[in-house]
Coordinates of C-alpha atoms in Angstrom, one line a residue:
M1 CA 0.5 19.9 -18.7
N2 CA 3.2 20.8 -21.1
Q3 CA 4.4 18.4 -23.9
C4 CA 7.5 17.2 -21.8
S5 CA 5.1 16.3 -18.8
K6 CA 2.7 14.4 -21.0
L7 CA 5.7 12.4 -22.8
L8 CA 7.0 11.5 -19.3
V9 CA 3.7 10.4 -18.1
L10 CA 3.2 8.1 -21.1
A11 CA 6.7 6.6 -20.8
L12 CA 5.8 5.9 -17.1
L13 CA 2.4 4.4 -18.2
L14 CA 4.3 2.3 -20.9
V15 CA 6.9 1.0 -18.3
Q16 CA 4.0 0.0 -16.0
A17 CA 1.8 -1.9 -18.7
S18 CA 5.1 -3.8 -20.0
H19 CA 6.0 -4.7 -16.5
A20 CA 2.5 -6.1 -15.7
A21 CA 2.6 -7.9 -19.2
L22 CA 5.8 -9.6 -18.0
I23 CA 4.0 -11.3 -15.1
P24 CA 2.0 -14.4 -16.5
G25 CA -1.7 -14.1 -15.7
V26 CA -1.9 -10.5 -14.7
D27 CA -3.8 -8.9 -17.8
E28 CA -5.8 -12.3 -17.8
Y29 CA -6.9 -11.9 -14.3
L30 CA -7.8 -8.0 -14.7
T31 CA -9.8 -8.7 -17.6
A32 CA -11.7 -11.5 -15.8
S33 CA -12.5 -9.2 -12.9
K34 CA -13.9 -6.6 -15.5
E35 CA -16.0 -9.4 -16.8
F36 CA -17.2 -10.5 -13.5
E37 CA -18.3 -7.0 -12.8
Q38 CA -20.5 -7.1 -15.9
Q39 CA -22.0 -10.5 -15.1
K40 CA -22.7 -9.3 -11.5
L41 CA -24.7 -6.3 -12.8
E42 CA -26.8 -8.5 -14.9
A43 CA -27.3 -11.1 -11.9
N44 CA -28.2 -8.4 -9.7
T45 CA -31.3 -7.6 -11.9
R46 CA -32.2 -11.1 -11.3
K47 CA -31.6 -10.5 -7.6
T48 CA -28.7 -13.0 -7.4
M49 CA -25.0 -13.0 -7.9
P50 CA -22.9 -15.0 -10.7
R51 CA -23.0 -18.6 -9.9
I52 CA -20.7 -21.4 -10.6
A53 CA -23.8 -23.6 -12.1
D54 CA -23.7 -20.9 -15.1
E55 CA -20.9 -22.0 -17.5
Q56 CA -19.9 -18.5 -18.4
A57 CA -19.7 -17.2 -14.7
A58 CA -17.9 -20.4 -13.9
A59 CA -15.3 -19.9 -16.5
V60 CA -14.6 -16.3 -14.9
L61 CA -14.3 -17.6 -11.5
E62 CA -11.9 -20.2 -12.5
V63 CA -9.4 -17.5 -13.9
L64 CA -10.1 -15.3 -10.5
S65 CA -9.1 -18.3 -8.4
D66 CA -6.1 -19.6 -10.8
D67 CA -3.2 -19.5 -8.4
R68 CA -0.8 -19.4 -11.6
V69 CA -0.9 -15.4 -11.3
L70 CA 0.6 -15.9 -8.1
S71 CA 3.5 -18.5 -8.7
G72 CA 4.3 -17.7 -12.0
R73 CA 7.1 -15.6 -11.0
K74 CA 9.0 -14.3 -7.7
Y75 CA 7.5 -11.0 -6.9
T76 CA 9.6 -8.1 -5.6
V77 CA 9.0 -4.8 -3.8
Q78 CA 8.8 -3.4 -7.3
D79 CA 5.7 -5.4 -8.0
M80 CA 3.8 -4.2 -4.9
D81 CA 1.4 -2.2 -7.4
I82 CA 0.7 -5.0 -9.3
L83 CA 0.0 -7.5 -6.3
F84 CA -2.2 -4.6 -5.0
D85 CA -4.2 -4.5 -7.8
V86 CA -4.7 -8.3 -8.2
C87 CA -5.3 -8.5 -4.5
G88 CA -7.6 -5.7 -4.7
K89 CA -9.9 -7.1 -7.6
A90 CA -10.1 -10.6 -5.5
N91 CA -11.1 -8.7 -2.5
E92 CA -13.8 -6.9 -4.4
V93 CA -15.4 -9.9 -5.9
N94 CA -15.0 -11.6 -2.6
M95 CA -16.9 -8.6 -0.7
S96 CA -19.5 -8.5 -3.6
Y97 CA -20.8 -12.1 -2.4
A98 CA -20.3 -11.3 1.3
L99 CA -22.5 -8.0 1.0
F100 CA -25.1 -8.8 -1.6
D101 CA -28.2 -7.1 -1.5
I102 CA -26.7 -4.9 1.5
K103 CA -29.1 -1.8 0.4
N104 CA -32.1 -3.8 1.1
Q105 CA -31.0 -5.8 4.3
V106 CA -29.2 -3.2 6.1
T107 CA -31.3 -0.4 8.0
K108 CA -30.4 3.3 7.5
T109 CA -29.1 4.4 11.1
N110 CA -26.6 6.1 13.1
D111 CA -26.6 3.3 15.4
V112 CA -23.4 1.7 14.7
A113 CA -24.1 -1.4 16.9
T114 CA -27.2 -1.9 15.0
V115 CA -25.5 -1.7 11.7
T116 CA -22.5 -3.7 12.4
A117 CA -25.0 -6.6 13.7
Q118 CA -26.9 -6.3 10.5
V119 CA -24.0 -6.6 8.2
Q120 CA -22.6 -9.5 10.2
H121 CA -26.1 -11.3 9.9
L122 CA -26.2 -10.4 6.1
M123 CA -22.6 -11.7 5.5
L124 CA -23.2 -15.0 7.2
K125 CA -26.4 -15.5 5.1
N126 CA -24.6 -14.6 2.0
V127 CA -21.6 -17.0 3.0
Y128 CA -24.0 -19.8 3.2
M129 CA -26.1 -18.9 0.1
F130 CA -22.9 -18.2 -2.2
Q131 CA -20.7 -20.6 -0.3
D132 CA -19.4 -22.6 -3.4
E133 CA -18.3 -19.4 -5.1
V134 CA -16.6 -17.9 -2.0
A135 CA -14.8 -21.0 -1.6
K136 CA -13.1 -20.5 -4.9
V137 CA -12.4 -16.8 -4.6
Q138 CA -11.6 -16.4 -0.9
P139 CA -8.5 -19.0 -0.8
F140 CA -7.0 -17.2 -3.7
L141 CA -7.4 -13.8 -2.0
I142 CA -5.7 -15.3 1.0
R143 CA -2.7 -16.6 -1.3
C144 CA -2.4 -13.2 -2.9
L145 CA -2.4 -11.3 0.5
A146 CA 0.1 -13.9 1.6
K147 CA 2.2 -12.8 -1.5
Q148 CA 2.0 -9.3 -0.7
L149 CA 2.6 -9.3 3.1
P150 CA 6.4 -10.0 2.8
L151 CA 6.8 -7.3 0.3
L152 CA 4.8 -5.0 2.6
T153 CA 7.3 -5.9 5.5
Q154 CA 10.3 -5.1 3.4
F155 CA 9.0 -1.8 2.4
L156 CA 8.1 -0.6 5.8
E157 CA 11.5 -1.9 7.0
S158 CA 13.1 0.2 4.6
L159 CA 11.5 3.4 5.4
R160 CA 13.2 6.2 7.7
P161 CA 11.0 6.9 10.9
E162 CA 9.8 10.0 9.3
E163 CA 8.4 8.1 6.3
F164 CA 6.5 5.7 8.4
T165 CA 3.3 8.0 8.2
D166 CA 0.2 7.5 10.0
V167 CA -1.6 6.7 6.9
R168 CA 1.0 3.6 6.1
R169 CA 0.5 2.6 9.6
K170 CA -3.0 2.2 9.6
G171 CA -2.9 0.6 6.2
A172 CA -0.6 -2.0 7.6
L173 CA -2.9 -2.5 10.7
Q174 CA -6.1 -2.9 8.5
A175 CA -4.3 -5.6 6.5
R176 CA -3.3 -7.3 9.6
N177 CA -6.6 -6.9 11.3
G178 CA -8.7 -8.0 8.3
M179 CA -6.6 -11.4 8.1
L180 CA -7.2 -11.9 11.7
G181 CA -11.1 -11.6 11.0
V182 CA -10.6 -14.3 8.2
Y183 CA -8.8 -16.8 10.6
Y184 CA -11.5 -16.6 13.0
G185 CA -14.1 -16.7 10.8
A186 CA -13.0 -19.8 9.2
L187 CA -11.9 -21.5 12.7
T188 CA -15.2 -20.8 14.1
S189 CA -17.0 -22.2 11.1
V190 CA -14.9 -25.5 11.1
S191 CA -17.9 -27.6 12.6
D192 CA -20.4 -25.7 10.8
Q193 CA -22.8 -28.2 9.0
R194 CA -24.1 -25.4 6.7
I195 CA -20.9 -25.2 5.0
K196 CA -20.0 -28.4 2.8
I197 CA -16.9 -29.9 4.1
G198 CA -15.0 -29.6 0.9
N199 CA -15.5 -25.8 1.0
R200 CA -14.3 -25.7 4.6
L201 CA -11.2 -27.8 3.6
R202 CA -10.5 -25.4 0.7
M203 CA -10.6 -22.6 3.3
L204 CA -8.4 -24.1 5.8
T205 CA -5.9 -25.4 3.4
A206 CA -5.4 -21.9 2.2
L207 CA -5.0 -20.5 5.7
A208 CA -2.6 -23.3 6.5
D209 CA -0.3 -22.9 3.4
T210 CA 0.0 -19.4 4.5
S211 CA -0.1 -19.3 8.0
S212 CA 3.4 -19.0 8.7
V213 CA 3.4 -15.7 6.6
F214 CA 0.7 -14.4 8.3
A215 CA 2.0 -15.4 11.8
Q216 CA 4.6 -13.1 11.5
S217 CA 2.5 -10.0 11.2
L218 CA 0.6 -10.9 14.7
S219 CA 1.5 -9.8 18.0
D220 CA 2.2 -12.7 20.6
D221 CA -1.2 -12.5 22.4
L222 CA -3.0 -12.5 18.9
R223 CA -0.9 -15.5 17.8
R224 CA -1.8 -17.4 21.0
A225 CA -5.4 -16.6 20.6
V226 CA -5.5 -18.0 17.2
A227 CA -3.4 -21.1 17.9
D228 CA -5.8 -21.8 20.9
L229 CA -8.5 -21.4 18.6
A230 CA -7.2 -23.7 15.8
N231 CA -6.5 -26.3 18.9
S232 CA -10.1 -26.1 20.3
A233 CA -11.5 -26.4 16.6
S234 CA -9.3 -29.5 15.9
Q235 CA -10.9 -31.2 19.0
S236 CA -14.3 -31.9 17.5
A237 CA -13.3 -31.4 13.6
P238 CA -13.9 -34.1 11.0
D239 CA -10.6 -36.0 10.4
V240 CA -10.0 -34.3 7.1
L241 CA -9.8 -30.8 8.7
R242 CA -7.1 -32.1 11.5
K243 CA -4.1 -31.6 9.3
P244 CA -4.7 -28.1 8.2
L245 CA -5.8 -27.0 11.7
L246 CA -2.6 -28.5 13.2
T247 CA -0.4 -26.5 10.8
I248 CA -2.2 -23.2 11.7
Q249 CA -1.7 -24.0 15.3
R250 CA 1.8 -25.0 14.8
S251 CA 2.7 -21.7 12.6
M252 CA 1.1 -19.7 15.3
R253 CA 3.1 -20.9 18.0
E254 CA 6.5 -21.0 16.3
S255 CA 6.8 -17.9 14.0
S256 CA 8.9 -14.8 14.9
C257 CA 7.5 -11.1 14.9
S258 CA 7.9 -8.7 11.9
V259 CA 7.6 -5.1 11.9
I260 CA 3.9 -5.2 11.3
C261 CA 3.6 -7.5 14.4
K262 CA 5.1 -4.8 16.5
L263 CA 2.8 -1.9 15.4

Protein backbone atom coordinates (compact mmCIF):
# COMPACT_ATOMS: atom_id res chain seq x y z
CA MET A 1 0.00 0.00 0.00
CA ASN A 2 1.49 3.35 -1.03
CA GLN A 3 1.64 6.40 1.24
CA CYS A 4 -1.37 8.06 -0.41
CA SER A 5 -3.50 4.93 0.10
CA LYS A 6 -2.42 4.69 3.73
CA LEU A 7 -3.43 8.30 4.36
CA LEU A 8 -6.81 7.69 2.72
CA VAL A 9 -7.50 4.63 4.87
CA LEU A 10 -6.46 6.55 8.00
CA ALA A 11 -8.74 9.45 7.05
CA LEU A 12 -11.69 7.09 6.54
CA LEU A 13 -11.04 5.42 9.91
CA LEU A 14 -10.91 8.80 11.64
CA VAL A 15 -14.19 9.86 10.03
CA GLN A 16 -15.87 6.61 11.09
CA ALA A 17 -14.51 6.92 14.63
CA SER A 18 -15.65 10.52 14.99
CA HIS A 19 -19.06 9.61 13.55
CA ALA A 20 -19.50 6.82 16.09
CA ALA A 21 -18.41 9.14 18.89
CA LEU A 22 -21.21 11.55 17.98
CA ILE A 23 -23.80 8.91 18.80
CA PRO A 24 -24.36 8.85 22.57
CA GLY A 25 -23.50 5.56 24.22
CA VAL A 26 -21.99 3.71 21.25
CA ASP A 27 -18.41 3.70 22.57
CA GLU A 28 -19.64 2.68 26.02
CA TYR A 29 -21.75 -0.11 24.51
CA LEU A 30 -18.91 -1.56 22.47
CA THR A 31 -16.56 -1.33 25.46
CA ALA A 32 -19.12 -3.15 27.61
CA SER A 33 -19.41 -5.90 24.99
CA LYS A 34 -15.65 -6.47 25.23
CA GLU A 35 -15.87 -6.57 29.02
CA PHE A 36 -18.70 -9.10 28.73
CA GLU A 37 -16.50 -11.35 26.60
CA GLN A 38 -13.82 -11.30 29.30
CA GLN A 39 -16.38 -12.06 32.00
CA LYS A 40 -17.79 -14.88 29.88
CA LEU A 41 -14.38 -16.52 29.48
CA GLU A 42 -13.83 -16.39 33.22
CA ALA A 43 -17.34 -17.66 34.00
CA ASN A 44 -17.01 -20.50 31.48
CA THR A 45 -14.08 -21.88 33.48
CA ARG A 46 -16.63 -22.31 36.28
CA LYS A 47 -19.10 -23.88 33.82
CA THR A 48 -21.51 -20.95 33.90
CA MET A 49 -22.13 -17.53 32.36
CA PRO A 50 -22.04 -13.96 33.75
CA ARG A 51 -24.99 -13.66 36.14
CA ILE A 52 -26.96 -10.66 37.33
CA ALA A 53 -26.35 -11.79 40.89
CA ASP A 54 -22.70 -10.82 40.38
CA GLU A 55 -22.24 -7.08 40.82
CA GLN A 56 -19.68 -6.65 38.04
CA ALA A 57 -21.65 -8.73 35.56
CA ALA A 58 -24.84 -6.86 36.46
CA ALA A 59 -23.14 -3.53 35.73
CA VAL A 60 -22.04 -4.71 32.27
CA LEU A 61 -25.45 -6.18 31.46
CA GLU A 62 -27.04 -2.89 32.48
CA VAL A 63 -25.02 -1.08 29.80
CA LEU A 64 -25.74 -3.81 27.24
CA SER A 65 -29.49 -3.41 27.80
CA ASP A 66 -29.58 0.41 27.99
CA ASP A 67 -31.96 1.70 25.29
CA ARG A 68 -30.43 5.18 25.41
CA VAL A 69 -27.87 4.13 22.81
CA LEU A 70 -30.85 3.64 20.48
CA SER A 71 -32.89 6.67 21.48
CA GLY A 72 -30.02 9.13 21.80
CA ARG A 73 -30.40 10.37 18.23
CA LYS A 74 -32.26 9.81 14.97
CA TYR A 75 -30.39 7.19 12.96
CA THR A 76 -30.08 7.47 9.19
CA VAL A 77 -29.00 5.13 6.40
CA GLN A 78 -25.47 6.50 6.87
CA ASP A 79 -25.52 5.03 10.40
CA MET A 80 -26.30 1.48 9.27
CA ASP A 81 -22.77 0.18 9.89
CA ILE A 82 -22.81 1.53 13.45
CA LEU A 83 -26.22 0.00 14.17
CA PHE A 84 -25.16 -3.31 12.63
CA ASP A 85 -22.18 -3.31 14.98
CA VAL A 86 -24.25 -2.55 18.09
CA CYS A 87 -27.01 -5.02 17.16
CA GLY A 88 -24.40 -7.61 16.27
CA LYS A 89 -22.76 -7.33 19.69
CA ALA A 90 -26.16 -7.59 21.38
CA ASN A 91 -26.90 -10.71 19.34
CA GLU A 92 -23.55 -12.25 20.28
CA VAL A 93 -24.30 -11.74 23.97
CA ASN A 94 -27.79 -13.16 23.56
CA MET A 95 -26.55 -16.22 21.66
CA SER A 96 -23.79 -16.76 24.23
CA TYR A 97 -26.49 -17.48 26.79
CA ALA A 98 -28.70 -19.48 24.41
CA LEU A 99 -25.86 -21.73 23.21
CA PHE A 100 -23.94 -22.05 26.46
CA ASP A 101 -22.09 -25.38 26.71
CA ILE A 102 -22.99 -26.35 23.12
CA LYS A 103 -19.73 -28.28 22.64
CA ASN A 104 -20.63 -30.67 25.43
CA GLN A 105 -24.35 -30.89 24.78
CA VAL A 106 -24.60 -31.37 21.01
CA THR A 107 -23.38 -34.60 19.43
CA LYS A 108 -21.01 -34.37 16.48
CA THR A 109 -22.97 -35.96 13.63
CA ASN A 110 -23.93 -35.30 10.02
CA ASP A 111 -27.58 -35.94 10.87
CA VAL A 112 -29.05 -32.43 10.56
CA ALA A 113 -32.33 -33.39 12.24
CA THR A 114 -30.54 -34.78 15.29
CA VAL A 115 -28.31 -31.73 15.65
CA THR A 116 -31.25 -29.35 15.20
CA ALA A 117 -33.27 -31.12 17.90
CA GLN A 118 -30.32 -31.09 20.29
CA VAL A 119 -29.65 -27.40 19.72
CA GLN A 120 -33.31 -26.53 20.26
CA HIS A 121 -33.36 -28.53 23.50
CA LEU A 122 -30.15 -26.82 24.67
CA MET A 123 -31.45 -23.33 23.88
CA LEU A 124 -34.68 -23.96 25.76
CA LYS A 125 -32.76 -25.31 28.75
CA ASN A 126 -30.46 -22.27 28.76
CA VAL A 127 -33.34 -19.81 28.42
CA TYR A 128 -34.80 -21.24 31.62
CA MET A 129 -31.44 -21.24 33.39
CA PHE A 130 -30.34 -17.74 32.32
CA GLN A 131 -33.76 -16.16 31.94
CA ASP A 132 -33.01 -13.09 34.08
CA GLU A 133 -30.00 -12.24 31.92
CA VAL A 134 -31.75 -13.02 28.63
CA ALA A 135 -34.73 -10.92 29.69
CA LYS A 136 -32.42 -7.90 29.88
CA VAL A 137 -30.39 -8.41 26.71
CA GLN A 138 -32.94 -9.78 24.24
CA PRO A 139 -35.44 -6.89 24.53
CA PHE A 140 -32.56 -4.53 23.70
CA LEU A 141 -31.71 -6.67 20.67
CA ILE A 142 -35.32 -6.55 19.51
CA ARG A 143 -35.40 -2.75 19.77
CA CYS A 144 -32.00 -2.48 18.09
CA LEU A 145 -33.20 -4.55 15.13
CA ALA A 146 -36.33 -2.40 14.97
CA LYS A 147 -34.09 0.66 14.57
CA GLN A 148 -32.07 -1.12 11.93
CA LEU A 149 -34.91 -2.55 9.84
CA PRO A 150 -36.33 0.72 8.42
CA LEU A 151 -32.82 1.78 7.41
CA LEU A 152 -32.26 -1.56 5.71
CA THR A 153 -35.59 -1.11 3.93
CA GLN A 154 -34.60 2.38 2.73
CA PHE A 155 -31.27 1.07 1.52
CA LEU A 156 -32.81 -1.83 -0.40
CA GLU A 157 -35.41 0.46 -1.97
CA SER A 158 -32.62 2.74 -3.20
CA LEU A 159 -30.83 -0.05 -5.08
CA ARG A 160 -31.01 -0.58 -8.80
CA PRO A 161 -32.22 -4.08 -9.78
CA GLU A 162 -28.71 -5.23 -10.67
CA GLU A 163 -27.47 -4.06 -7.25
CA PHE A 164 -30.01 -6.22 -5.41
CA THR A 165 -27.62 -9.16 -5.23
CA ASP A 166 -28.32 -12.65 -3.90
CA VAL A 167 -26.12 -11.87 -0.89
CA ARG A 168 -28.24 -8.83 0.01
CA ARG A 169 -31.46 -10.74 -0.58
CA LYS A 170 -30.34 -13.62 1.65
CA GLY A 171 -29.24 -11.19 4.36
CA ALA A 172 -32.65 -9.51 4.38
CA LEU A 173 -34.42 -12.87 4.47
CA GLN A 174 -32.25 -14.03 7.38
CA ALA A 175 -33.13 -10.88 9.33
CA ARG A 176 -36.82 -11.44 8.66
CA ASN A 177 -36.77 -15.14 9.54
CA GLY A 178 -34.75 -14.47 12.68
CA MET A 179 -37.36 -12.07 14.00
CA LEU A 180 -40.14 -14.45 13.06
CA GLY A 181 -38.46 -17.06 15.24
CA VAL A 182 -38.28 -14.62 18.15
CA TYR A 183 -42.03 -13.90 17.85
CA TYR A 184 -42.94 -17.56 17.81
CA GLY A 185 -40.64 -18.31 20.75
CA ALA A 186 -42.06 -15.48 22.87
CA LEU A 187 -45.70 -16.12 21.98
CA THR A 188 -45.51 -19.84 22.65
CA SER A 189 -43.88 -19.24 26.06
CA VAL A 190 -46.61 -16.87 27.29
CA SER A 191 -48.11 -19.53 29.53
CA ASP A 192 -44.81 -21.21 30.47
CA GLN A 193 -44.73 -21.12 34.25
CA ARG A 194 -41.00 -21.88 34.25
CA ILE A 195 -40.36 -18.34 32.99
CA LYS A 196 -41.03 -15.59 35.51
CA ILE A 197 -43.97 -13.44 34.55
CA GLY A 198 -41.84 -10.30 34.76
CA ASN A 199 -39.42 -11.77 32.21
CA ARG A 200 -42.27 -12.74 29.91
CA LEU A 201 -43.64 -9.20 30.20
CA ARG A 202 -40.28 -7.60 29.29
CA MET A 203 -40.03 -9.73 26.16
CA LEU A 204 -43.63 -9.19 25.07
CA THR A 205 -43.43 -5.45 25.74
CA ALA A 206 -40.37 -5.13 23.49
CA LEU A 207 -42.12 -7.11 20.76
CA ALA A 208 -45.31 -5.07 21.12
CA ASP A 209 -43.46 -1.75 21.05
CA THR A 210 -41.75 -2.71 17.78
CA SER A 211 -44.46 -4.89 16.22
CA SER A 212 -45.61 -2.29 13.69
CA VAL A 213 -42.04 -2.06 12.35
CA PHE A 214 -41.46 -5.80 12.09
CA ALA A 215 -44.91 -6.50 10.67
CA GLN A 216 -44.00 -4.52 7.56
CA SER A 217 -41.24 -7.03 6.76
CA LEU A 218 -43.51 -10.09 6.98
CA SER A 219 -45.63 -11.43 4.14
CA ASP A 220 -49.42 -11.48 4.52
CA ASP A 221 -49.53 -15.15 5.46
CA LEU A 222 -46.77 -14.79 8.05
CA ARG A 223 -48.46 -11.73 9.60
CA ARG A 224 -51.73 -13.65 9.85
CA ALA A 225 -49.93 -16.58 11.47
CA VAL A 226 -48.31 -14.33 14.10
CA ALA A 227 -51.60 -12.48 14.71
CA ASP A 228 -53.44 -15.78 15.18
CA LEU A 229 -50.76 -17.02 17.58
CA ALA A 230 -50.97 -13.79 19.60
CA ASN A 231 -54.76 -14.07 19.68
CA SER A 232 -54.56 -17.69 20.86
CA ALA A 233 -51.99 -16.81 23.53
CA SER A 234 -54.13 -13.94 24.82
CA GLN A 235 -57.04 -16.28 25.57
CA SER A 236 -55.25 -17.94 28.47
CA ALA A 237 -52.59 -15.34 29.27
CA PRO A 238 -52.34 -13.61 32.67
CA ASP A 239 -54.04 -10.21 32.61
CA VAL A 240 -50.75 -8.30 32.69
CA LEU A 241 -49.66 -9.92 29.41
CA ARG A 242 -52.84 -9.31 27.42
CA LYS A 243 -52.18 -5.70 26.48
CA PRO A 244 -48.88 -6.36 24.63
CA LEU A 245 -50.42 -9.45 23.02
CA LEU A 246 -53.32 -7.40 21.68
CA THR A 247 -50.90 -4.76 20.40
CA ILE A 248 -48.94 -7.43 18.50
CA GLN A 249 -52.16 -8.86 17.10
CA ARG A 250 -53.38 -5.45 15.94
CA SER A 251 -50.05 -4.51 14.34
CA MET A 252 -49.88 -7.76 12.42
CA ARG A 253 -53.38 -7.26 11.04
CA GLU A 254 -53.02 -3.58 10.12
CA SER A 255 -49.46 -3.12 8.79
CA SER A 256 -48.53 -2.59 5.16
CA CYS A 257 -45.92 -4.54 3.18
CA SER A 258 -42.35 -3.23 2.66
CA VAL A 259 -39.73 -4.34 0.16
CA ILE A 260 -38.51 -7.05 2.57
CA CYS A 261 -42.04 -8.38 2.91
CA LYS A 262 -42.14 -8.90 -0.86
CA LEU A 263 -38.98 -11.02 -1.03
